[in-house]
């Protein structure tokens, strides 16, 4: 079966397949008896910008390679558009991959790099001409069609790599750290272009990245991976605002973590007493642990903590301390507050014009009970 040419008939126009997505059913991949992908279930929807995010070595690239067919699963099943991919080689899958290293042919110019795959498939000359032209226009590289890769900037090379993948009209575009080799400014610019390209084409994009900001800003949904397993799948705001595990809370953005035990439970909140004696009230959510004496970890984002020079009229989650560090960051100010029991909390507040308080200033730090989570330490 050849999926490669029929699914996306022209730019942005989708065939009406019942299922144009990717499913991983309990997939395992071992290297030297060690699981790189450890029993993963995943369902990627048609047209989604889906990111796989996690620290180095957690199995992201292996998962992408399993979808592309460059690796074979040791157990479980990869399904693309409703078809099992178990016996389908990479070149017959409706996917194309863009690598961080671009992998362009240095002896071919831009045009020939993009046309290469189509010539191998022995398409008609006129068809090749029109598809290469369209792909180069999409990535705004038509004007540089005669240049060789070593005459292009990193961003331009990455655009050619994108055109080379898109010219095959894949149903799924796999992106392996596609912007990893670019400097920060160019990376930001290419992020915007990648997002526009996704919207324009309506294809399913699956991107591997270890850059949480990139994943949060580009993705419809994100899978956060840790040691071969998926810790959480959700929209960027779900992942950030409602982390389900300590790993996700800690890996995505900055957070304050306090370990403690559940000391009280009610229909709408749990009360946790930390090892250092802080009594913290947390609004109950669907997965909030509720067993008395159970060990939990409280997560509070720095921007959720308010500071006040005077004692607020609050009964819960309000603690006295002193400022031990103040860092002006332009748009924000980062404060470190040492509470009277010795615990330090990081607080991020919008930058204001005017004098900042001095170090050692007595201060109250407080947050709403709905702005923190109680998480089971074992996920
Ligand atoms: P990075 O962000 O550093 O690229 P990653 O999350 O993509 O990391 P993988 O490249 O998928 O991680 O690797 C997952 C684990 O599998 C690592 O421990 C890695 O050393 C191991 N691994 C990956 N490929 C191979 C291979 N071909 N042979 C042996 N071990 C491998």
Coordinates of N, CA and C in Angstrom, one line a residue, residues 10-14 47-49 138 166 173 175 191-205 216-220:
X10 N -3.6 18.6 -2.4 CA -2.9 19.8 -2.7 C -2.8 20.6 -1.4
X11 N -2.1 21.7 -1.4 CA -1.9 22.4 -0.2 C -3.1 22.7 0.6
X12 N -3.1 22.2 1.8 CA -4.2 22.5 2.7 C -5.4 21.6 2.5
X13 N -5.5 20.8 1.4 CA -6.7 20.1 1.2 C -6.6 18.7 1.7
X14 N -7.4 18.3 2.6 CA -7.3 17.0 3.3 C -8.2 15.9 2.6
X47 N -4.4 16.5 12.2 CA -4.3 17.9 12.1 C -3.7 18.6 13.3
X48 N -3.3 17.8 14.3 CA -2.8 18.3 15.5 C -1.3 18.8 15.4
X49 N -0.9 19.8 16.2 CA 0.5 20.0 16.4 C 0.8 19.4 17.7
X138 N 6.3 27.8 -0.3 CA 5.7 27.6 1.0 C 6.7 28.1 2.1
X166 N 8.1 18.4 2.8 CA 6.7 18.7 2.4 C 6.4 18.4 0.9
X173 N 4.0 15.1 9.4 CA 5.3 15.6 9.4 C 5.9 15.4 10.7
X175 N 9.1 16.0 13.2 CA 10.1 17.1 13.4 C 10.9 16.7 14.6
X191 N 10.0 29.5 14.9 CA 8.8 28.9 15.6 C 7.6 29.5 15.0
X192 N 7.6 30.9 14.8 CA 6.4 31.5 14.2 C 6.1 30.9 12.8
X193 N 7.2 30.7 12.0 CA 7.0 30.2 10.7 C 6.5 28.8 10.7
X194 N 7.0 28.0 11.6 CA 6.5 26.6 11.7 C 5.0 26.6 12.1
X195 N 4.6 27.5 13.0 CA 3.2 27.5 13.4 C 2.3 28.0 12.2
X196 N 2.8 29.0 11.5 CA 2.0 29.4 10.3 C 1.9 28.3 9.3
X197 N 3.0 27.6 9.1 CA 3.0 26.5 8.1 C 2.0 25.4 8.5
X198 N 2.0 25.1 9.8 CA 1.1 24.1 10.3 C -0.4 24.5 10.0
X199 N -0.7 25.8 10.3 CA -2.1 26.3 10.1 C -2.4 26.3 8.7
X200 N -1.5 26.7 7.8 CA -1.7 26.8 6.4 C -2.0 25.4 5.8
X201 N -1.2 24.4 6.2 CA -1.2 23.1 5.6 C -2.3 22.2 6.2
X202 N -2.6 22.4 7.5 CA -3.5 21.5 8.1 C -3.0 20.1 8.3
X203 N -1.7 19.8 8.2 CA -1.2 18.5 8.4 C -1.0 18.2 9.9
X204 N -0.8 16.9 10.2 CA -0.4 16.6 11.6 C 1.1 16.8 11.7
X205 N 1.5 17.6 12.7 CA 2.9 17.8 13.0 C 3.2 17.1 14.3
X216 N 5.3 24.6 24.6 CA 4.1 25.3 25.1 C 3.6 26.3 24.1
X217 N 4.5 26.9 23.4 CA 4.0 28.0 22.5 C 3.5 27.4 21.2
X218 N 4.0 26.3 20.7 CA 3.6 25.8 19.4 C 2.5 24.7 19.4
X219 N 2.3 24.0 20.5 CA 1.6 22.7 20.4 C 0.1 22.9 20.7
X220 N -0.7 22.0 20.1 CA -2.1 21.8 20.5 C -2.1 21.0 21.8

